[in-house]
Amino acid sequence: MTSIPNMSDVFKTHDPLNIPTNKSLDSDSDSIPVIDLSLPNAPALMNNAFKTCGAFQVLNHGVPLSLLKSMESFINDLFDLPTSQKLKVVRSPESISGFGLVPLSKIYPKRPWGEGFTIIGNPVDHLQKLWPQDCKKYWYYYYYHGQIL
């Protein structure tokens, strides 16, 4: 597990506009559905999107932009940590919480390109290991924003 690349570095050098020429984002079959949560049929649209595409983007979700930006900052801080720091909270075989590959990736023959940090329950132990000096600040981020949602 010590050979996990720092994905923050990978994403900083990855060009998201470098799309293979055999793929077109203009085609209906390649687009991710956009669902307006204020519509009465939103649950049916989400169900269909999961079945046909596996993902969707939502509009009118009610989450304030300031909250999204604050959580994005928290997430960037987390994934910008050196790999050696993130490995202090590596997910153990008997746990779902911690740093590592996305748990569902184990069922697919090809592993996804990425890393994940799963939080189930109280994350204080993990936060203390990741940010010994700033644990209270990050606990506040996590707790406060969780209450808003």
CSV table of C-alpha atoms in Angstrom, one decimal:
chain,number,residue,atom,x,y,z
A,1,MET,CA,0.0,0.0,0.0
A,2,THR,CA,3.0,2.3,0.3
A,3,SER,CA,3.2,2.7,-3.5
A,4,ILE,CA,0.0,4.8,-3.9
A,5,PRO,CA,0.7,7.8,-6.0
A,6,ASN,CA,-0.2,11.2,-4.7
A,7,MET,CA,-3.3,11.8,-6.9
A,8,SER,CA,-3.3,15.5,-6.2
A,9,ASP,CA,0.0,15.7,-8.2
A,10,VAL,CA,-1.5,13.5,-10.9
A,11,PHE,CA,-4.6,15.7,-11.3
A,12,LYS,CA,-2.6,18.9,-11.3
A,13,THR,CA,-0.7,17.6,-14.4
A,14,HIS,CA,-3.7,15.9,-16.1
A,15,ASP,CA,-5.3,17.8,-18.9
A,16,PRO,CA,-9.1,17.3,-18.7
A,17,LEU,CA,-9.5,18.8,-22.1
A,18,ASN,CA,-7.4,16.1,-23.7
A,19,ILE,CA,-10.3,14.0,-24.9
A,20,PRO,CA,-9.5,11.0,-27.2
A,21,THR,CA,-10.6,11.7,-30.8
A,22,ASN,CA,-12.8,8.7,-31.0
A,23,LYS,CA,-15.1,10.1,-28.2
A,24,SER,CA,-17.5,13.0,-28.6
A,25,LEU,CA,-19.1,14.8,-25.7
A,26,ASP,CA,-21.7,16.2,-28.0
A,27,SER,CA,-23.4,12.9,-28.6
A,28,ASP,CA,-26.5,12.2,-26.4
A,29,SER,CA,-25.1,8.8,-25.5
A,30,ASP,CA,-22.0,10.3,-24.0
A,31,SER,CA,-23.6,13.0,-22.0
A,32,ILE,CA,-24.3,12.7,-18.3
A,33,PRO,CA,-28.0,13.5,-17.5
A,34,VAL,CA,-28.8,16.8,-15.8
A,35,ILE,CA,-31.7,16.5,-13.3
A,36,ASP,CA,-33.6,19.4,-11.8
A,37,LEU,CA,-34.4,18.3,-8.2
A,38,SER,CA,-37.3,20.8,-8.1
A,39,LEU,CA,-39.2,18.7,-10.7
A,40,PRO,CA,-41.9,16.3,-9.3
A,41,ASN,CA,-40.5,13.5,-11.5
A,42,ALA,CA,-36.9,14.0,-10.3
A,43,PRO,CA,-36.8,10.6,-8.4
A,44,ALA,CA,-37.9,8.7,-11.5
A,45,LEU,CA,-35.3,10.6,-13.6
A,46,MET,CA,-32.6,9.8,-11.1
A,47,ASN,CA,-33.6,6.1,-11.1
A,48,ASN,CA,-33.4,6.0,-14.9
A,49,ALA,CA,-30.0,7.9,-14.9
A,50,PHE,CA,-28.6,5.3,-12.5
A,51,LYS,CA,-29.8,2.4,-14.6
A,52,THR,CA,-28.7,3.8,-18.0
A,53,CYS,CA,-25.7,6.0,-17.2
A,54,GLY,CA,-24.6,5.3,-13.6
A,55,ALA,CA,-24.3,9.0,-12.8
A,56,PHE,CA,-26.1,12.3,-13.1
A,57,GLN,CA,-25.6,16.0,-12.4
A,58,VAL,CA,-28.2,17.9,-10.3
A,59,LEU,CA,-29.6,21.4,-10.4
A,60,ASN,CA,-31.6,23.1,-7.7
A,61,HIS,CA,-30.2,20.9,-4.9
A,62,GLY,CA,-30.4,23.7,-2.3
A,63,VAL,CA,-26.7,23.5,-1.2
A,64,PRO,CA,-25.3,27.0,-1.0
A,65,LEU,CA,-22.4,27.8,-3.3
A,66,SER,CA,-20.4,29.0,-0.3
A,67,LEU,CA,-20.8,25.6,1.4
A,68,LEU,CA,-19.7,23.8,-1.8
A,69,LYS,CA,-16.6,26.1,-2.1
A,70,SER,CA,-15.7,25.6,1.6
A,71,MET,CA,-16.0,21.8,1.3
A,72,GLU,CA,-14.0,21.8,-1.9
A,73,SER,CA,-11.2,23.6,0.0
A,74,PHE,CA,-11.4,21.0,2.8
A,75,ILE,CA,-11.2,18.2,0.2
A,76,ASN,CA,-8.3,19.8,-1.6
A,77,ASP,CA,-6.4,20.2,1.7
A,78,LEU,CA,-7.0,16.5,2.4
A,79,PHE,CA,-5.8,15.2,-1.0
A,80,ASP,CA,-2.9,17.7,-1.1
A,81,LEU,CA,-1.4,16.0,1.9
A,82,PRO,CA,1.8,13.9,1.1
A,83,THR,CA,1.1,10.2,0.6
A,84,SER,CA,3.1,9.4,3.7
A,85,GLN,CA,0.7,11.5,5.8
A,86,LYS,CA,-2.5,9.9,4.2
A,87,LEU,CA,-1.1,6.4,4.8
A,88,LYS,CA,-1.3,7.1,8.6
A,89,VAL,CA,-5.1,6.6,8.2
A,90,VAL,CA,-5.0,3.8,5.5
A,91,ARG,CA,-8.2,1.8,5.4
A,92,SER,CA,-7.7,-1.6,7.2
A,93,PRO,CA,-9.2,-4.8,5.7
A,94,GLU,CA,-11.8,-4.9,8.4
A,95,SER,CA,-12.9,-1.3,8.1
A,96,ILE,CA,-14.7,0.9,5.6
A,97,SER,CA,-13.3,4.2,6.9
A,98,GLY,CA,-9.9,5.6,5.9
A,99,PHE,CA,-7.7,6.3,3.0
A,100,GLY,CA,-7.3,4.0,0.0
A,101,LEU,CA,-9.0,2.8,-3.1
A,102,VAL,CA,-12.7,3.2,-3.3
A,103,PRO,CA,-14.2,0.1,-1.6
A,104,LEU,CA,-16.4,-0.8,-4.6
A,105,SER,CA,-13.3,-0.9,-6.9
A,106,LYS,CA,-12.5,-4.4,-5.6
A,107,ILE,CA,-15.4,-5.9,-7.6
A,108,TYR,CA,-14.2,-4.6,-11.0
A,109,PRO,CA,-11.4,-6.3,-13.0
A,110,LYS,CA,-9.9,-2.9,-13.9
A,111,ARG,CA,-9.1,-0.6,-10.9
A,112,PRO,CA,-10.3,3.0,-11.1
A,113,TRP,CA,-7.8,5.8,-11.4
A,114,GLY,CA,-8.0,7.6,-8.1
A,115,GLU,CA,-7.9,7.5,-4.4
A,116,GLY,CA,-10.6,7.9,-1.8
A,117,PHE,CA,-11.1,8.8,1.8
A,118,THR,CA,-14.2,7.2,3.4
A,119,ILE,CA,-15.6,8.6,6.6
A,120,ILE,CA,-18.1,6.5,8.5
A,121,GLY,CA,-19.0,7.8,12.0
A,122,ASN,CA,-16.8,10.1,13.9
A,123,PRO,CA,-13.6,11.1,12.0
A,124,VAL,CA,-11.7,12.7,14.9
A,125,ASP,CA,-9.1,9.9,15.2
A,126,HIS,CA,-8.3,10.3,11.5
A,127,LEU,CA,-8.3,14.0,11.5
A,128,GLN,CA,-5.9,14.0,14.5
A,129,LYS,CA,-3.5,11.8,12.5
A,130,LEU,CA,-3.8,13.8,9.3
A,131,TRP,CA,-3.6,17.3,10.8
A,132,PRO,CA,-2.2,17.1,14.4
A,133,GLN,CA,-1.9,20.9,14.7
A,134,ASP,CA,-5.1,21.8,12.9
A,135,CYS,CA,-7.5,19.0,13.9
A,136,LYS,CA,-10.0,21.3,15.5
A,137,LYS,CA,-10.3,23.4,12.3
A,138,TYR,CA,-10.9,20.4,10.1
A,139,TRP,CA,-13.3,18.8,12.6
A,140,TYR,CA,-15.3,22.1,12.6
A,141,TYR,CA,-15.4,22.0,8.7
A,142,TYR,CA,-16.7,18.4,8.8
A,143,TYR,CA,-19.2,18.8,11.6
A,144,TYR,CA,-20.5,22.3,10.7
A,145,HIS,CA,-21.0,21.5,7.1
A,146,GLY,CA,-22.6,18.1,7.9
A,147,GLN,CA,-25.1,19.9,10.1
A,148,ILE,CA,-26.0,22.3,7.3
A,149,LEU,CA,-26.7,19.5,4.9
